[in-house]
Tab-separated table of C-alpha atoms in Angstrom:
chain	number	residue	atom	x	y	z
A	9	MET	CA	145.593	-8.055	232.291
A	10	THR	CA	144.617	-8.971	235.866
A	11	GLY	CA	141.925	-6.271	235.871
A	12	LEU	CA	140.426	-7.560	232.611
A	13	PHE	CA	140.444	-11.118	233.952
A	14	ALA	CA	138.782	-9.994	237.196
A	15	ARG	CA	136.112	-8.057	235.275
A	16	ILE	CA	135.231	-11.066	233.109
A	17	TRP	CA	135.249	-13.404	236.108
A	18	ILE	CA	132.985	-11.118	238.161
A	19	GLY	CA	130.679	-10.730	235.157
A	20	ILE	CA	130.380	-14.508	234.797
A	21	LEU	CA	129.597	-14.894	238.496
A	22	ALA	CA	127.012	-12.087	238.290
A	23	ALA	CA	125.386	-13.749	235.271
A	24	LEU	CA	125.204	-17.066	237.092
A	25	ALA	CA	123.774	-15.457	240.241
A	26	ILE	CA	121.130	-13.485	238.345
A	27	SER	CA	120.220	-16.492	236.204
A	28	ALA	CA	119.907	-18.748	239.246
A	29	SER	CA	117.749	-16.214	241.099
A	30	VAL	CA	115.380	-15.525	238.235
A	31	SER	CA	115.236	-19.192	237.252
A	32	GLY	CA	114.497	-20.224	240.848
A	33	PHE	CA	111.749	-17.630	241.077
A	34	ALA	CA	110.211	-18.881	237.820
A	35	MET	CA	110.331	-22.506	238.951
A	36	LYS	CA	108.821	-21.623	242.335
A	37	SER	CA	105.972	-19.830	240.602
A	38	LEU	CA	105.266	-22.851	238.419
A	39	MET	CA	105.400	-25.230	241.363
A	40	ASP	CA	103.064	-23.010	243.398
A	41	ARG	CA	100.658	-23.041	240.479
A	42	ASP	CA	100.795	-26.829	240.349
A	43	ARG	CA	100.382	-27.083	244.100
A	44	ALA	CA	97.360	-24.815	243.959
A	45	ALA	CA	95.922	-27.058	241.279
A	46	PHE	CA	96.486	-30.090	243.528
A	47	VAL	CA	94.471	-28.678	246.433
A	48	PRO	CA	91.177	-29.119	244.557
A	49	GLU	CA	92.248	-32.692	243.785
A	50	ARG	CA	92.556	-33.510	247.485
A	51	ALA	CA	89.263	-31.740	248.189
A	52	ALA	CA	87.717	-33.818	245.402
A	53	MET	CA	88.852	-36.998	247.171
A	54	ASP	CA	87.091	-35.903	250.368
A	55	LEU	CA	83.946	-35.113	248.405
A	56	MET	CA	84.145	-38.455	246.666
A	57	ARG	CA	84.386	-40.255	249.992
A	58	ARG	CA	81.299	-38.470	251.368
A	59	LYS	CA	79.491	-39.055	248.081
A	60	PHE	CA	80.134	-42.786	248.200
A	61	GLU	CA	79.231	-43.078	251.859
A	62	SER	CA	75.944	-41.184	251.347
A	63	ALA	CA	74.800	-43.490	248.534
A	64	PRO	CA	73.732	-47.140	248.708
A	65	PRO	CA	76.432	-49.640	247.680
A	66	ASP	CA	74.574	-50.663	244.527
A	67	ALA	CA	74.926	-47.064	243.272
A	68	TRP	CA	78.705	-47.004	243.761
A	69	PRO	CA	79.586	-48.373	240.286
A	70	ASP	CA	77.643	-45.547	238.639
A	71	ILE	CA	79.257	-42.948	240.891
A	72	LEU	CA	82.691	-44.401	240.089
A	73	ARG	CA	82.048	-44.256	236.325
A	74	GLU	CA	80.867	-40.627	236.478
A	75	SER	CA	83.806	-39.609	238.667
A	76	ARG	CA	86.363	-41.154	236.293
A	77	ALA	CA	85.031	-38.972	233.496
A	78	ALA	CA	85.238	-35.820	235.624
A	79	LEU	CA	88.650	-36.217	237.335
A	80	PRO	CA	92.154	-36.025	235.751
A	81	PHE	CA	93.360	-39.230	237.417
A	82	GLU	CA	92.286	-42.869	237.661
A	83	LEU	CA	89.741	-44.055	240.242
A	84	GLU	CA	88.901	-47.597	241.317
A	85	LEU	CA	87.356	-49.524	244.221
A	86	ILE	CA	89.343	-52.412	245.613
A	87	PRO	CA	89.032	-54.629	248.679
A	88	THR	CA	90.997	-53.468	251.672
A	89	SER	CA	92.944	-56.708	251.557
A	90	SER	CA	94.271	-55.735	248.062
A	91	VAL	CA	96.123	-52.678	249.370
A	92	PRO	CA	99.876	-53.395	249.025
A	93	PRO	CA	101.413	-54.249	252.386
A	94	GLY	CA	103.213	-51.469	254.193
A	95	PRO	CA	102.528	-48.355	256.238
A	96	ALA	CA	99.766	-47.290	253.827
A	97	ALA	CA	97.896	-50.592	254.283
A	98	ASP	CA	98.137	-50.268	258.070
A	99	ARG	CA	96.630	-46.769	258.035
A	100	VAL	CA	93.817	-47.843	255.689
A	101	ARG	CA	92.919	-50.762	257.982
A	102	ALA	CA	92.825	-48.251	260.843
A	103	GLY	CA	90.242	-46.213	258.890
A	104	ASP	CA	92.526	-43.351	257.768
A	105	ALA	CA	93.397	-42.156	254.269
A	106	ALA	CA	96.942	-42.956	253.163
A	107	SER	CA	99.236	-42.451	250.221
A	108	MET	CA	102.307	-44.164	248.762
A	109	ALA	CA	104.777	-43.546	245.990
A	110	ASP	CA	103.911	-45.123	242.676
A	111	GLY	CA	106.521	-44.691	239.958
A	112	GLY	CA	106.608	-41.041	238.957
A	113	GLY	CA	103.627	-40.049	241.156
A	114	ILE	CA	101.643	-40.951	244.256
A	115	ARG	CA	98.640	-43.214	244.823
A	116	VAL	CA	95.952	-42.247	247.416
A	117	PHE	CA	93.901	-44.813	249.381
A	118	VAL	CA	90.601	-43.721	251.043
A	119	PRO	CA	88.545	-46.245	253.089
A	120	ILE	CA	84.852	-46.342	252.132
A	121	GLY	CA	81.894	-47.410	254.251
A	122	ALA	CA	82.638	-49.989	256.912
A	123	GLY	CA	86.232	-50.276	255.816
A	124	ASP	CA	86.029	-53.359	253.629
A	125	LEU	CA	86.453	-51.298	250.385
A	126	VAL	CA	89.056	-48.708	249.486
A	127	LEU	CA	88.756	-45.905	246.930
A	128	VAL	CA	92.112	-45.705	245.073
A	129	ALA	CA	93.107	-42.550	243.168
A	130	GLY	CA	96.168	-42.126	241.041
A	131	PRO	CA	98.912	-42.172	240.268
A	132	ILE	CA	98.908	-38.378	240.704
A	133	LEU	CA	101.965	-36.302	239.713
A	134	PRO	CA	103.336	-34.665	242.861
A	135	PRO	CA	103.245	-30.870	242.467
A	136	HIS	CA	106.526	-30.431	244.335
A	137	ARG	CA	108.600	-32.318	241.693
A	138	PRO	CA	109.928	-30.308	238.718
A	139	ASP	CA	108.998	-31.616	235.300
A	140	MET	CA	110.036	-30.737	231.726
A	141	THR	CA	108.012	-27.532	231.883
A	142	HIS	CA	110.083	-26.327	234.805
A	143	PHE	CA	113.320	-27.246	233.013
A	144	LEU	CA	112.336	-25.417	229.822
A	145	ALA	CA	111.288	-22.370	231.838
A	146	SER	CA	114.670	-22.360	233.567
A	147	ILE	CA	116.500	-22.558	230.226
A	148	ALA	CA	114.313	-19.814	228.733
A	149	VAL	CA	115.276	-17.517	231.594
A	150	THR	CA	118.966	-18.435	231.875
A	151	ILE	CA	120.000	-18.189	228.215
A	152	PRO	CA	118.870	-14.577	227.577
A	153	ILE	CA	120.486	-13.390	230.811
A	154	ALA	CA	123.773	-15.164	230.067
A	155	ALA	CA	123.720	-13.899	226.458
A	156	ALA	CA	123.100	-10.310	227.564
A	157	VAL	CA	125.848	-10.370	230.175
A	158	GLY	CA	128.257	-12.102	227.769
A	159	PHE	CA	127.582	-9.504	225.067
A	160	ALA	CA	128.063	-6.653	227.541
A	161	LEU	CA	131.416	-8.109	228.577
A	162	ALA	CA	132.680	-9.134	225.121
A	163	PHE	CA	131.575	-6.215	222.924
A	164	PRO	CA	133.961	-3.554	224.317
A	165	VAL	CA	136.857	-6.019	224.205
A	166	VAL	CA	136.114	-7.141	220.635
A	167	ARG	CA	135.603	-3.559	219.453
A	168	ARG	CA	138.998	-2.454	220.752
A	169	LEU	CA	140.696	-5.597	219.464
A	170	ARG	CA	139.338	-4.786	216.001
A	171	VAL	CA	140.863	-1.307	216.248
A	172	LEU	CA	144.179	-2.950	217.111
A	173	GLU	CA	143.788	-5.439	214.258
A	174	ARG	CA	143.071	-2.714	211.694
A	175	ALA	CA	146.179	-0.827	212.784
A	176	ALA	CA	148.287	-3.986	212.479
A	177	VAL	CA	146.901	-4.692	208.988
A	178	ARG	CA	147.685	-1.147	207.834
A	179	ILE	CA	151.249	-1.458	209.108
A	180	ALA	CA	151.602	-4.843	207.383
A	181	ASP	CA	150.413	-3.179	204.145
A	182	GLY	CA	153.185	-0.605	204.437
A	183	ASP	CA	151.440	2.295	206.174
A	184	LEU	CA	153.888	2.823	209.035
A	185	SER	CA	151.947	5.846	210.280
A	186	ALA	CA	149.001	3.682	211.414
A	187	ARG	CA	148.334	3.602	215.147
A	188	ALA	CA	145.769	1.938	217.428
A	189	ASP	CA	143.501	4.687	218.764
A	190	ILE	CA	142.607	3.092	222.103
A	191	VAL	CA	142.597	5.166	225.271
A	192	SER	CA	141.891	3.208	228.463
A	193	SER	CA	143.676	2.163	231.616
A	194	ASP	CA	142.930	-1.554	231.370
A	195	ALA	CA	144.984	-4.331	229.806
A	196	LEU	CA	143.844	-3.577	226.238
A	197	GLY	CA	144.684	0.095	226.645
A	198	ARG	CA	148.186	-0.801	227.852
A	199	LEU	CA	148.555	-3.301	225.001
A	200	ALA	CA	147.553	-0.621	222.464
A	201	SER	CA	150.009	1.833	224.030
A	202	ARG	CA	152.855	-0.669	223.741
A	203	PHE	CA	151.785	-1.517	220.189
A	204	ASN	CA	151.943	2.164	219.248
A	205	THR	CA	155.345	2.494	220.913
A	206	MET	CA	156.590	-0.493	218.932
A	207	ALA	CA	155.185	0.987	215.708
A	208	ASP	CA	156.895	4.320	216.448
A	209	GLU	CA	160.206	2.569	216.962
A	210	ILE	CA	159.855	0.471	213.804
A	211	GLN	CA	158.963	3.552	211.768
A	212	ARG	CA	161.897	5.460	213.216
A	213	LEU	CA	164.359	2.633	212.541
A	214	LEU	CA	163.158	2.058	208.978
A	215	GLU	CA	163.181	5.738	208.137
A	216	SER	CA	166.631	6.075	209.676
A	217	GLN	CA	167.855	3.106	207.662
A	218	ARG	CA	166.279	4.451	204.488
A	219	HIS	CA	167.730	7.924	204.960
A	220	LEU	CA	171.150	6.509	205.760
A	221	LEU	CA	171.150	4.277	202.699
A	222	ALA	CA	169.984	7.087	200.454
A	223	ALA	CA	172.530	9.510	201.897
A	224	VAL	CA	175.386	7.042	201.515
A	225	SER	CA	174.351	6.294	197.931
A	226	HIS	CA	174.262	9.979	197.069
A	227	GLU	CA	177.555	10.671	198.806
A	228	LEU	CA	179.261	7.821	196.950
A	229	ARG	CA	178.503	9.411	193.605
A	230	THR	CA	180.794	12.347	194.253
A	231	PRO	CA	184.043	10.343	194.671
A	232	ILE	CA	183.010	8.104	191.780
A	233	SER	CA	182.703	11.139	189.531
A	234	ARG	CA	186.152	12.268	190.634
A	235	ILE	CA	187.594	8.837	189.910
A	236	HIS	CA	186.041	8.934	186.416
A	237	PHE	CA	187.609	12.311	185.797
A	238	SER	CA	190.991	11.078	187.058
A	239	LEU	CA	190.782	8.028	184.823
A	240	GLU	CA	190.116	10.205	181.805
A	241	MET	CA	193.172	12.267	182.652
A	242	LEU	CA	195.201	9.122	183.228
A	243	ALA	CA	194.074	7.554	179.959
A	244	ALA	CA	195.598	10.418	178.013
A	245	SER	CA	199.069	9.768	179.440
A	246	SER	CA	199.027	6.057	180.229
A	247	ASN	CA	200.303	3.264	178.021
A	248	ASP	CA	198.137	0.604	179.772
A	249	PRO	CA	194.618	1.129	178.383
A	250	ALA	CA	193.492	-2.405	179.354
A	251	ARG	CA	193.945	-1.756	183.062
A	252	ILE	CA	192.180	1.582	182.791
A	253	ALA	CA	189.282	-0.123	180.969
A	254	ALA	CA	189.039	-2.727	183.761
A	255	ILE	CA	188.858	0.022	186.380
A	256	GLU	CA	186.151	1.803	184.391
A	257	THR	CA	184.178	-1.444	184.216
A	258	GLU	CA	184.328	-1.821	187.979
A	259	LEU	CA	183.234	1.777	188.418
A	260	GLY	CA	180.326	1.180	186.058
A	261	GLU	CA	179.209	-1.749	188.189
A	262	LEU	CA	179.506	0.392	191.318
A	263	GLU	CA	177.376	3.077	189.678
A	264	ARG	CA	174.730	0.493	188.811
A	265	LEU	CA	174.742	-0.707	192.410
A	266	ILE	CA	174.168	2.823	193.685
A	267	GLY	CA	171.370	3.354	191.181
A	268	GLU	CA	169.709	0.115	192.282
A	269	LEU	CA	170.043	1.092	195.941
A	270	LEU	CA	168.439	4.463	195.326
A	271	LEU	CA	165.545	2.867	193.438
A	272	PHE	CA	165.142	0.239	196.161
A	273	CYS	CA	164.842	2.947	198.847
A	274	ARG	CA	162.586	5.107	196.694
A	275	LEU	CA	160.164	2.240	196.119
A	276	ASP	CA	159.834	1.684	199.850
A	277	ALA	CA	159.263	5.381	200.525
A	278	THR	CA	156.639	5.907	197.775
A	279	ARG	CA	154.755	2.663	198.256
A	280	GLN	CA	151.511	4.394	199.238
A	281	GLN	CA	151.427	7.101	196.521
A	282	LEU	CA	152.151	5.462	193.182
A	283	SER	CA	150.917	7.254	190.078
A	284	VAL	CA	149.241	4.646	187.881
A	285	GLU	CA	147.732	4.555	184.415
A	286	SER	CA	145.925	2.053	182.251
A	287	PHE	CA	147.943	0.571	179.373
A	288	ASP	CA	148.288	-2.536	177.223
A	289	ALA	CA	150.884	-4.786	178.853
A	290	GLY	CA	151.241	-6.877	175.680
A	291	ARG	CA	152.294	-3.883	173.579
A	292	VAL	CA	154.784	-2.729	176.228
A	293	LEU	CA	156.269	-6.229	176.401
A	294	ALA	CA	156.743	-6.272	172.641
A	295	GLU	CA	158.688	-3.006	172.897
A	296	LEU	CA	160.834	-4.262	175.760
A	297	ILE	CA	161.762	-7.488	173.983
A	298	ALA	CA	163.115	-5.604	170.998
A	299	PRO	CA	166.949	-5.925	170.827
A	300	ASP	CA	168.670	-3.491	173.172
A	301	ASP	CA	172.438	-3.245	172.916
A	302	ASN	CA	172.571	-1.257	176.149
A	303	SER	CA	170.861	-3.916	178.264
A	304	PRO	CA	173.206	-5.071	181.059
A	305	VAL	CA	173.066	-8.759	180.283
A	306	GLY	CA	176.464	-9.533	181.725
A	307	ARG	CA	180.076	-9.312	180.820
A	308	GLY	CA	180.818	-10.755	177.446
A	309	GLU	CA	177.259	-12.061	177.174
A	310	THR	CA	175.940	-12.681	173.684
A	311	ALA	CA	172.346	-11.970	172.776
A	312	ARG	CA	169.815	-14.693	173.528
A	313	GLU	CA	166.768	-15.349	171.411
A	314	VAL	CA	163.643	-13.999	173.107
A	315	ASN	CA	160.218	-15.239	172.022
A	316	LEU	CA	156.992	-13.478	173.008
A	317	GLU	CA	153.794	-15.519	173.256
A	318	MET	CA	150.412	-13.839	173.807
A	319	ALA	CA	147.669	-16.204	174.943
A	320	GLY	CA	143.969	-15.474	174.642
A	321	ASN	CA	142.197	-12.651	172.856
A	322	GLY	CA	144.942	-10.062	173.312
A	323	ASP	CA	143.210	-8.043	176.049
A	324	PHE	CA	146.137	-7.422	178.413
A	325	ARG	CA	145.240	-4.008	179.810
A	326	ILE	CA	146.438	-3.358	183.359
A	327	THR	CA	146.484	-0.380	185.732
A	328	ALA	CA	150.001	0.258	187.007
A	329	ASN	CA	152.919	2.643	186.973
A	330	ARG	CA	154.233	2.066	183.462
A	331	ARG	CA	157.827	2.960	184.262
A	332	LEU	CA	157.914	0.508	187.163
A	333	PHE	CA	156.173	-2.156	185.062
A	334	GLU	CA	158.898	-1.818	182.465
A	335	ARG	CA	161.576	-1.895	185.152
A	336	ALA	CA	160.199	-5.070	186.758
A	337	VAL	CA	159.898	-6.908	183.443
A	338	ARG	CA	163.312	-5.694	182.299
A	339	ASN	CA	164.975	-6.895	185.513
A	340	VAL	CA	163.460	-10.372	185.172
A	341	LEU	CA	164.191	-10.438	181.435
A	342	ASP	CA	167.845	-9.438	181.936
A	343	ASN	CA	168.172	-12.106	184.605
A	344	ALA	CA	166.732	-14.726	182.219
A	345	ARG	CA	169.007	-13.605	179.362
A	346	ARG	CA	171.985	-13.774	181.686
A	347	HIS	CA	171.384	-17.425	182.589
A	348	ALA	CA	169.742	-18.783	179.433
A	349	THR	CA	171.579	-21.282	177.271
A	350	ARG	CA	169.940	-20.486	173.945
A	351	GLN	CA	166.597	-18.759	174.343
A	352	VAL	CA	164.144	-16.978	176.632
A	353	ARG	CA	160.371	-17.302	176.407
A	354	VAL	CA	157.986	-14.550	177.525
A	355	ARG	CA	154.331	-15.464	177.862
A	356	VAL	CA	151.455	-13.131	178.746
A	357	GLU	CA	147.892	-14.211	179.480
A	358	ARG	CA	144.791	-12.858	181.169
A	359	ALA	CA	143.364	-14.436	184.319
A	360	GLU	CA	140.075	-13.470	185.974
A	361	THR	CA	141.290	-10.345	187.760
A	362	SER	CA	144.902	-10.101	186.661
A	363	VAL	CA	147.360	-10.260	183.806
A	364	ILE	CA	150.120	-12.853	184.172
A	365	VAL	CA	153.572	-12.370	182.683
A	366	GLU	CA	155.849	-15.438	182.714
A	367	ILE	CA	159.514	-15.222	181.771
A	368	GLU	CA	161.436	-18.470	181.549
A	369	ASP	CA	164.901	-19.452	180.398
A	370	ASP	CA	166.522	-22.771	179.464
A	371	GLY	CA	169.447	-22.351	181.867
A	372	PRO	CA	170.378	-24.324	184.984
A	373	GLY	CA	167.235	-23.311	186.901
A	374	ILE	CA	166.702	-22.471	190.563
A	375	ALA	CA	166.621	-25.076	193.327
A	376	PRO	CA	163.298	-25.288	195.229
A	377	ASP	CA	164.989	-24.250	198.477
A	378	ASP	CA	166.297	-21.071	196.847
A	379	ARG	CA	163.087	-19.904	195.168
A	380	ARG	CA	162.087	-17.546	197.972
A	381	ARG	CA	165.628	-16.332	198.622
A	382	VAL	CA	166.090	-14.987	195.101
A	383	PHE	CA	163.812	-12.040	195.960
A	384	ASP	CA	165.881	-11.010	198.996
A	385	PRO	CA	168.295	-8.052	198.614
A	386	PHE	CA	171.927	-8.893	197.760
A	387	VAL	CA	171.254	-12.627	197.423
A	388	ARG	CA	173.207	-14.384	194.678
A	389	LEU	CA	172.852	-18.097	194.234
A	390	ASP	CA	175.949	-20.223	194.002
A	391	ASP	CA	177.540	-21.922	191.012
A	392	SER	CA	175.839	-20.969	187.751
A	393	ARG	CA	174.054	-17.895	189.133
A	394	SER	CA	177.161	-16.249	190.599
A	395	ARG	CA	178.608	-12.783	190.471
A	396	ASP	CA	180.732	-13.777	187.450
A	397	LEU	CA	177.576	-13.432	185.349
A	398	GLY	CA	177.001	-9.871	186.479
A	399	GLY	CA	174.331	-8.217	188.562
A	400	VAL	CA	174.489	-6.642	191.988
A	401	GLY	CA	171.906	-8.803	193.760
A	402	LEU	CA	169.109	-6.219	193.845
A	403	GLY	CA	167.305	-6.847	190.565
A	404	LEU	CA	164.729	-9.376	191.797
A	405	ALA	CA	164.429	-7.623	195.175
A	406	ILE	CA	163.349	-4.512	193.268
A	407	VAL	CA	160.893	-6.639	191.273
A	408	GLN	CA	159.390	-7.905	194.528
A	409	ARG	CA	158.949	-4.363	195.860
A	410	ILE	CA	157.372	-3.185	192.627
A	411	MET	CA	154.881	-6.060	192.715
A	412	ASP	CA	154.080	-5.413	196.397
A	413	ALA	CA	153.478	-1.730	195.671
A	414	HIS	CA	150.959	-2.678	192.957
A	415	GLY	CA	149.204	-5.383	194.961
A	416	GLY	CA	150.602	-8.094	192.690
A	417	THR	CA	152.844	-11.097	193.257
A	418	ALA	CA	156.184	-12.391	192.020
A	419	GLU	CA	157.099	-16.036	192.325
A	420	VAL	CA	159.293	-18.782	190.904
A	421	VAL	CA	157.123	-21.558	189.470
A	422	ASP	CA	157.801	-25.164	188.507
A	423	ARG	CA	158.278	-26.135	184.896
A	424	ASP	CA	158.796	-29.493	183.195
A	425	ALA	CA	161.783	-28.434	181.100
A	426	PRO	CA	165.146	-27.331	182.536
A	427	GLY	CA	165.536	-23.685	183.484
A	428	ALA	CA	163.827	-21.094	185.652
A	429	CYS	CA	160.385	-19.536	185.258
A	430	LEU	CA	159.365	-16.343	187.064
A	431	ARG	CA	155.710	-15.324	187.134
A	432	LEU	CA	154.556	-11.735	187.642
A	433	ARG	CA	150.844	-11.311	188.383
A	434	TRP	CA	149.552	-7.757	187.755
A	435	PRO	CA	146.090	-6.529	188.758
A	436	SER	CA	144.102	-6.019	185.555
A	437	GLY	CA	142.731	-2.624	184.545
């Protein structure tokens, strides 16, 4: 980072030095031009003096009038006594030409004849004082030089930062293989190298975690199968079928947990290569809402009335993986059935670039502080939404991953009536 700072600092100093040199040269050239233009003005004053002195006094008014029209400054004849007191007046009385400052310029006094009249010229702009032309010339030189040096310094930095940004965006979108392809020995090159090292470590840790979770889930199925077999053998000789049924229920919940874990890991691994198709989301929703006795709506849960509402003209075609679409809607629908008091409402409508599916129940609802937490893995809310109502805490987490994989969103939205409302926004086909 010190090298990059030093390079920028030296570049700024170089830009200032070059700008000052070129600007000074330009201003000097302009001032020399003005000074050269002033030399004829001084020569003109000498000529005017000789012209006046060679003509009779009664011709002086005509000479003065003609000279005013020919020269770029004012001319007038005044008595010597009218010269403002000071060093200039003393020199004029001694018979010498003199000058004095007059506002933004100078005024020249030239004695005429016997010394009782003075030819006054001016005010004349001094050629050695910069004016607006000099300032504009300096700006016109400085800005292009500073812009060129600034671009030369900033462009390589910005270009490599964009490479780093694109790699970070790809990783944020789930492509853990993305890396910043920057090879240099400066601060940005070291930053890119550390970024790539961090990405390697994150990819390794996530893949290790995913493989471990998948392996554990697979390995758990073997002892569960053995327990099922043992329970079947035990049921034939046992006189306590209720206890055996309770154990089988717990095993069924454990099997569902393992299935959810495997799906959760699989969604993360296949996020970049989903197979999608175009289908009518409204028709699929109608099929899903049909009564399903096998739906895991909770222990001892009775069926809840589910109403489907299709808003608009019925064009609800989307492009998605149909199996995952059904799984996401089913997870949210089962969750709503589990917590509803009497009924569940499913509403589908088309937005500009998406199809929105809303599923709401008339249950106790979700507190605002918990609305983001419900999509985290293994999160169960207290009280009404507890484990006693079933579920393993992965249903909405799976929904979130499905929506992320499709470029959609899942959120809990406000509603006026009691209950919870979950909105799934699918990209339209």
